[in-house]
Amino acid sequence: LSNRFTDDSMLDMGQIAPHGCFVHLYFNGNYRGQYHVRERWAAAMLASYFPGSEEEFDTINANNAGREFLTGESQDGDLIEWNQIRSSLTGNNPYDDVKDLLDVGNLIDFMLLWTGGQSESEFRAGGSSANNIGFKFMIKDADGFLRNSIYDVTHNGPLNAMTRFRNEGNSDFNILLADRAHKHLFNDGA
């Protein structure tokens, strides 16, 4: 239920996330239980929703695991743009330096959702500079999101980007953050 909830919440926020449903599985007449069938977050999924071919998208499979920076594992494509984002976030103007490579509105929505639960800090990200589609994020494994966790899960989010943006003090970022929070947290928002 946690994965379906987080996926549906991202969709309700107007973001991309895997569509899915629960199914009852029968195999050779024997009931095998209920399963959650969902789209697989990969370049093929992104190419089905955005302009461009599957080969033009890079997707990353990552786990913050309490570390501020991680390399991430390339699932599709390569790590060139991802590493460019990582490098640009350490500069003096991280927001201005990455806003064309990273979908900052998507990251804000992702963080609004992610910090509301107790799931592991695993995420997926993907984008395509060839098609001007900044990296977008989704919760990979929402285990424990809807229940009290036996773990004290803490994480800074993907690449610690939100902290870096906040520390920069860019007024465009501050307004975008306030707008996204107001949209989703008030007046029947997602």
PDB file of C-alpha atoms in Angstrom:
ATOM      1  CA  LEU A   1       0.000   0.000   0.000  1.00  0.00           C
ATOM      2  CA  SER A   2       2.855   2.388   0.726  1.00  0.00           C
ATOM      3  CA  ASN A   3       4.237   2.284  -2.802  1.00  0.00           C
ATOM      4  CA  ARG A   4       0.795   2.772  -4.340  1.00  0.00           C
ATOM      5  CA  PHE A   5       0.124   5.676  -1.950  1.00  0.00           C
ATOM      6  CA  THR A   6       3.374   7.488  -2.769  1.00  0.00           C
ATOM      7  CA  ASP A   7       3.008   6.885  -6.519  1.00  0.00           C
ATOM      8  CA  ASP A   8      -0.612   8.114  -6.491  1.00  0.00           C
ATOM      9  CA  SER A   9       0.374  11.112  -4.358  1.00  0.00           C
ATOM     10  CA  MET A  10       3.034  12.166  -6.867  1.00  0.00           C
ATOM     11  CA  LEU A  11       0.487  11.777  -9.668  1.00  0.00           C
ATOM     12  CA  ASP A  12      -1.995  13.889  -7.657  1.00  0.00           C
ATOM     13  CA  MET A  13       0.727  16.547  -7.377  1.00  0.00           C
ATOM     14  CA  GLY A  14       0.895  16.649 -11.184  1.00  0.00           C
ATOM     15  CA  GLN A  15       4.210  14.812 -11.335  1.00  0.00           C
ATOM     16  CA  ILE A  16       5.264  11.678 -13.145  1.00  0.00           C
ATOM     17  CA  ALA A  17       5.129   8.421 -11.211  1.00  0.00           C
ATOM     18  CA  PRO A  18       4.398   4.793 -12.049  1.00  0.00           C
ATOM     19  CA  HIS A  19       0.758   3.977 -12.620  1.00  0.00           C
ATOM     20  CA  GLY A  20      -0.346   0.717 -11.102  1.00  0.00           C
ATOM     21  CA  CYS A  21      -3.068  -1.378  -9.545  1.00  0.00           C
ATOM     22  CA  PHE A  22      -3.602  -4.371  -7.311  1.00  0.00           C
ATOM     23  CA  VAL A  23      -4.450  -7.693  -8.932  1.00  0.00           C
ATOM     24  CA  HIS A  24      -5.367 -11.153  -7.718  1.00  0.00           C
ATOM     25  CA  LEU A  25      -3.146 -13.748  -9.321  1.00  0.00           C
ATOM     26  CA  TYR A  26      -4.330 -17.208 -10.236  1.00  0.00           C
ATOM     27  CA  PHE A  27      -1.802 -19.598 -11.739  1.00  0.00           C
ATOM     28  CA  ASN A  28      -3.120 -22.857 -13.230  1.00  0.00           C
ATOM     29  CA  GLY A  29      -6.294 -22.414 -11.211  1.00  0.00           C
ATOM     30  CA  ASN A  30      -4.451 -21.882  -7.905  1.00  0.00           C
ATOM     31  CA  TYR A  31      -4.785 -18.582  -6.096  1.00  0.00           C
ATOM     32  CA  ARG A  32      -1.349 -17.019  -5.521  1.00  0.00           C
ATOM     33  CA  GLY A  33      -2.377 -13.862  -3.668  1.00  0.00           C
ATOM     34  CA  GLN A  34      -2.652 -10.187  -4.325  1.00  0.00           C
ATOM     35  CA  TYR A  35       0.117  -8.333  -6.135  1.00  0.00           C
ATOM     36  CA  HIS A  36       0.874  -4.727  -6.883  1.00  0.00           C
ATOM     37  CA  VAL A  37       1.508  -4.336 -10.609  1.00  0.00           C
ATOM     38  CA  ARG A  38       3.116  -1.042 -11.571  1.00  0.00           C
ATOM     39  CA  GLU A  39       4.987   0.570 -14.401  1.00  0.00           C
ATOM     40  CA  ARG A  40       8.724   0.164 -14.188  1.00  0.00           C
ATOM     41  CA  TRP A  41      10.552   3.459 -13.676  1.00  0.00           C
ATOM     42  CA  ALA A  42      13.049   3.407 -16.492  1.00  0.00           C
ATOM     43  CA  ALA A  43      13.956   5.253 -19.693  1.00  0.00           C
ATOM     44  CA  ALA A  44      11.165   3.433 -21.556  1.00  0.00           C
ATOM     45  CA  MET A  45       8.569   4.783 -19.112  1.00  0.00           C
ATOM     46  CA  LEU A  46       9.903   8.344 -19.371  1.00  0.00           C
ATOM     47  CA  ALA A  47       9.937   8.124 -23.177  1.00  0.00           C
ATOM     48  CA  SER A  48       6.284   7.058 -23.096  1.00  0.00           C
ATOM     49  CA  TYR A  49       5.299  10.290 -21.289  1.00  0.00           C
ATOM     50  CA  PHE A  50       7.793  12.824 -22.642  1.00  0.00           C
ATOM     51  CA  PRO A  51       9.199  13.661 -26.074  1.00  0.00           C
ATOM     52  CA  GLY A  52      12.233  11.696 -27.155  1.00  0.00           C
ATOM     53  CA  SER A  53      13.333   8.125 -27.540  1.00  0.00           C
ATOM     54  CA  GLU A  54      14.265   5.719 -24.784  1.00  0.00           C
ATOM     55  CA  GLU A  55      17.946   6.039 -25.742  1.00  0.00           C
ATOM     56  CA  GLU A  56      17.857   9.786 -25.003  1.00  0.00           C
ATOM     57  CA  PHE A  57      16.959   9.337 -21.320  1.00  0.00           C
ATOM     58  CA  ASP A  58      19.275   8.684 -18.398  1.00  0.00           C
ATOM     59  CA  THR A  59      17.882   7.040 -15.278  1.00  0.00           C
ATOM     60  CA  ILE A  60      19.584   6.649 -11.926  1.00  0.00           C
ATOM     61  CA  ASN A  61      18.916   4.162  -9.163  1.00  0.00           C
ATOM     62  CA  ALA A  62      20.171   5.541  -5.845  1.00  0.00           C
ATOM     63  CA  ASN A  63      20.113   5.213  -2.087  1.00  0.00           C
ATOM     64  CA  ASN A  64      21.024   8.172   0.089  1.00  0.00           C
ATOM     65  CA  ALA A  65      21.637   5.927   3.114  1.00  0.00           C
ATOM     66  CA  GLY A  66      22.425   8.984   5.213  1.00  0.00           C
ATOM     67  CA  ARG A  67      25.207  10.164   2.926  1.00  0.00           C
ATOM     68  CA  GLU A  68      25.112  13.669   1.559  1.00  0.00           C
ATOM     69  CA  PHE A  69      26.409  12.779  -1.886  1.00  0.00           C
ATOM     70  CA  LEU A  70      26.312   9.517  -3.690  1.00  0.00           C
ATOM     71  CA  THR A  71      27.189   8.558  -7.166  1.00  0.00           C
ATOM     72  CA  GLY A  72      24.038   6.666  -8.015  1.00  0.00           C
ATOM     73  CA  GLU A  73      23.932   3.698 -10.297  1.00  0.00           C
ATOM     74  CA  SER A  74      23.104   4.219 -13.923  1.00  0.00           C
ATOM     75  CA  GLN A  75      20.051   2.189 -14.877  1.00  0.00           C
ATOM     76  CA  ASP A  76      19.699   3.581 -18.408  1.00  0.00           C
ATOM     77  CA  GLY A  77      22.075   5.822 -20.305  1.00  0.00           C
ATOM     78  CA  ASP A  78      25.108   7.126 -18.464  1.00  0.00           C
ATOM     79  CA  LEU A  79      26.015   9.265 -15.465  1.00  0.00           C
ATOM     80  CA  ILE A  80      27.303  12.298 -17.383  1.00  0.00           C
ATOM     81  CA  GLU A  81      24.358  14.653 -16.696  1.00  0.00           C
ATOM     82  CA  TRP A  82      23.880  13.269 -13.182  1.00  0.00           C
ATOM     83  CA  ASN A  83      27.526  13.944 -12.375  1.00  0.00           C
ATOM     84  CA  GLN A  84      27.209  17.410 -13.902  1.00  0.00           C
ATOM     85  CA  ILE A  85      24.301  18.102 -11.528  1.00  0.00           C
ATOM     86  CA  ARG A  86      26.314  16.768  -8.584  1.00  0.00           C
ATOM     87  CA  SER A  87      29.268  18.969  -9.485  1.00  0.00           C
ATOM     88  CA  SER A  88      27.151  22.088 -10.091  1.00  0.00           C
ATOM     89  CA  LEU A  89      25.434  21.751  -6.709  1.00  0.00           C
ATOM     90  CA  THR A  90      28.753  22.375  -4.956  1.00  0.00           C
ATOM     91  CA  GLY A  91      29.273  25.779  -6.600  1.00  0.00           C
ATOM     92  CA  ASN A  92      28.317  29.225  -5.344  1.00  0.00           C
ATOM     93  CA  ASN A  93      25.025  29.355  -7.290  1.00  0.00           C
ATOM     94  CA  PRO A  94      23.638  25.812  -7.203  1.00  0.00           C
ATOM     95  CA  TYR A  95      20.062  26.760  -8.123  1.00  0.00           C
ATOM     96  CA  ASP A  96      21.051  28.766 -11.184  1.00  0.00           C
ATOM     97  CA  ASP A  97      23.645  26.176 -12.173  1.00  0.00           C
ATOM     98  CA  VAL A  98      21.266  23.165 -12.164  1.00  0.00           C
ATOM     99  CA  LYS A  99      17.770  24.534 -12.855  1.00  0.00           C
ATOM    100  CA  ASP A 100      18.005  23.523 -16.510  1.00  0.00           C
ATOM    101  CA  LEU A 101      19.257  19.996 -15.748  1.00  0.00           C
ATOM    102  CA  LEU A 102      17.077  19.252 -12.728  1.00  0.00           C
ATOM    103  CA  ASP A 103      13.299  19.773 -12.490  1.00  0.00           C
ATOM    104  CA  VAL A 104      13.340  21.818  -9.280  1.00  0.00           C
ATOM    105  CA  GLY A 105       9.528  21.913  -8.975  1.00  0.00           C
ATOM    106  CA  ASN A 106       9.471  18.127  -9.180  1.00  0.00           C
ATOM    107  CA  LEU A 107      12.224  17.868  -6.554  1.00  0.00           C
ATOM    108  CA  ILE A 108      10.256  20.127  -4.202  1.00  0.00           C
ATOM    109  CA  ASP A 109       7.099  18.038  -4.631  1.00  0.00           C
ATOM    110  CA  PHE A 110       9.139  14.854  -4.153  1.00  0.00           C
ATOM    111  CA  MET A 111      10.622  16.210  -0.923  1.00  0.00           C
ATOM    112  CA  LEU A 112       7.244  17.410   0.386  1.00  0.00           C
ATOM    113  CA  LEU A 113       5.998  13.853   0.026  1.00  0.00           C
ATOM    114  CA  TRP A 114       9.178  12.005   1.012  1.00  0.00           C
ATOM    115  CA  THR A 115       9.660  13.870   4.286  1.00  0.00           C
ATOM    116  CA  GLY A 116       6.075  13.068   5.269  1.00  0.00           C
ATOM    117  CA  GLY A 117       6.742   9.355   5.757  1.00  0.00           C
ATOM    118  CA  GLN A 118       9.215   6.938   7.223  1.00  0.00           C
ATOM    119  CA  SER A 119      10.438   5.107   4.154  1.00  0.00           C
ATOM    120  CA  GLU A 120      13.964   4.208   3.253  1.00  0.00           C
ATOM    121  CA  SER A 121      15.973   6.816   1.400  1.00  0.00           C
ATOM    122  CA  GLU A 122      15.931   5.006  -1.921  1.00  0.00           C
ATOM    123  CA  PHE A 123      14.948   6.946  -5.005  1.00  0.00           C
ATOM    124  CA  ARG A 124      15.051   6.909  -8.763  1.00  0.00           C
ATOM    125  CA  ALA A 125      15.765   9.864 -11.006  1.00  0.00           C
ATOM    126  CA  GLY A 126      15.686  10.403 -14.730  1.00  0.00           C
ATOM    127  CA  GLY A 127      15.874  13.064 -17.375  1.00  0.00           C
ATOM    128  CA  SER A 128      16.991  13.960 -20.880  1.00  0.00           C
ATOM    129  CA  SER A 129      19.017  17.050 -21.708  1.00  0.00           C
ATOM    130  CA  ALA A 130      18.557  16.204 -25.413  1.00  0.00           C
ATOM    131  CA  ASN A 131      14.834  16.893 -24.933  1.00  0.00           C
ATOM    132  CA  ASN A 132      15.135  19.644 -22.275  1.00  0.00           C
ATOM    133  CA  ILE A 133      13.621  17.392 -19.610  1.00  0.00           C
ATOM    134  CA  GLY A 134      15.289  18.014 -16.259  1.00  0.00           C
ATOM    135  CA  PHE A 135      15.905  15.112 -13.892  1.00  0.00           C
ATOM    136  CA  LYS A 136      12.745  14.069 -12.074  1.00  0.00           C
ATOM    137  CA  PHE A 137      12.531  12.011  -8.875  1.00  0.00           C
ATOM    138  CA  MET A 138      10.365   9.256  -7.460  1.00  0.00           C
ATOM    139  CA  ILE A 139      10.385   7.260  -4.267  1.00  0.00           C
ATOM    140  CA  LYS A 140      11.757   3.864  -5.183  1.00  0.00           C
ATOM    141  CA  ASP A 141      10.851   1.836  -2.131  1.00  0.00           C
ATOM    142  CA  ALA A 142       8.225   3.286   0.194  1.00  0.00           C
ATOM    143  CA  ASP A 143       8.422   0.442   2.729  1.00  0.00           C
ATOM    144  CA  GLY A 144       7.152   1.727   6.049  1.00  0.00           C
ATOM    145  CA  PHE A 145       5.872   5.040   4.669  1.00  0.00           C
ATOM    146  CA  LEU A 146       2.369   4.593   6.105  1.00  0.00           C
ATOM    147  CA  ARG A 147       3.246   3.038   9.447  1.00  0.00           C
ATOM    148  CA  ASN A 148       5.343   3.804  12.457  1.00  0.00           C
ATOM    149  CA  SER A 149       8.825   2.679  11.642  1.00  0.00           C
ATOM    150  CA  ILE A 150      11.163   0.831  13.962  1.00  0.00           C
ATOM    151  CA  TYR A 151      13.912   2.855  12.299  1.00  0.00           C
ATOM    152  CA  ASP A 152      14.708   6.494  12.848  1.00  0.00           C
ATOM    153  CA  VAL A 153      15.055   7.309   9.173  1.00  0.00           C
ATOM    154  CA  THR A 154      16.821  10.566   8.408  1.00  0.00           C
ATOM    155  CA  HIS A 155      17.919  11.768   5.028  1.00  0.00           C
ATOM    156  CA  ASN A 156      18.802  15.004   3.323  1.00  0.00           C
ATOM    157  CA  GLY A 157      17.142  14.067   0.074  1.00  0.00           C
ATOM    158  CA  PRO A 158      18.715  13.537  -3.314  1.00  0.00           C
ATOM    159  CA  LEU A 159      22.148  15.124  -3.492  1.00  0.00           C
ATOM    160  CA  ASN A 160      21.284  17.365  -0.534  1.00  0.00           C
ATOM    161  CA  ALA A 161      19.996  19.744  -3.222  1.00  0.00           C
ATOM    162  CA  MET A 162      17.226  21.337  -1.144  1.00  0.00           C
ATOM    163  CA  THR A 163      19.680  22.331   1.592  1.00  0.00           C
ATOM    164  CA  ARG A 164      22.088  23.725  -0.980  1.00  0.00           C
ATOM    165  CA  PHE A 165      19.305  25.739  -2.645  1.00  0.00           C
ATOM    166  CA  ARG A 166      18.111  27.059   0.718  1.00  0.00           C
ATOM    167  CA  ASN A 167      21.640  28.042   1.733  1.00  0.00           C
ATOM    168  CA  GLU A 168      22.117  29.876  -1.574  1.00  0.00           C
ATOM    169  CA  GLY A 169      19.118  32.064  -0.767  1.00  0.00           C
ATOM    170  CA  ASN A 170      18.008  32.462  -4.392  1.00  0.00           C
ATOM    171  CA  SER A 171      14.707  34.348  -4.361  1.00  0.00           C
ATOM    172  CA  ASP A 172      13.372  32.411  -7.381  1.00  0.00           C
ATOM    173  CA  PHE A 173      13.877  29.142  -5.494  1.00  0.00           C
ATOM    174  CA  ASN A 174      12.310  30.540  -2.325  1.00  0.00           C
ATOM    175  CA  ILE A 175       9.191  31.646  -4.224  1.00  0.00           C
ATOM    176  CA  LEU A 176       8.956  28.305  -6.065  1.00  0.00           C
ATOM    177  CA  LEU A 177       9.263  26.414  -2.764  1.00  0.00           C
ATOM    178  CA  ALA A 178       6.585  28.559  -1.125  1.00  0.00           C
ATOM    179  CA  ASP A 179       4.278  28.205  -4.132  1.00  0.00           C
ATOM    180  CA  ARG A 180       4.644  24.397  -4.281  1.00  0.00           C
ATOM    181  CA  ALA A 181       4.129  24.004  -0.519  1.00  0.00           C
ATOM    182  CA  HIS A 182       1.049  26.246  -0.577  1.00  0.00           C
ATOM    183  CA  LYS A 183      -0.386  24.425  -3.586  1.00  0.00           C
ATOM    184  CA  HIS A 184      -0.088  20.942  -2.069  1.00  0.00           C
ATOM    185  CA  LEU A 185      -0.543  21.575   1.663  1.00  0.00           C
ATOM    186  CA  PHE A 186      -3.496  23.996   1.690  1.00  0.00           C
ATOM    187  CA  ASN A 187      -6.927  24.477   0.103  1.00  0.00           C
ATOM    188  CA  ASP A 188      -7.584  20.809  -0.701  1.00  0.00           C
ATOM    189  CA  GLY A 189      -4.129  20.366  -2.222  1.00  0.00           C
ATOM    190  CA  ALA A 190      -2.731  16.954  -2.991  1.00  0.00           C
TER     191      ALA A 190
END
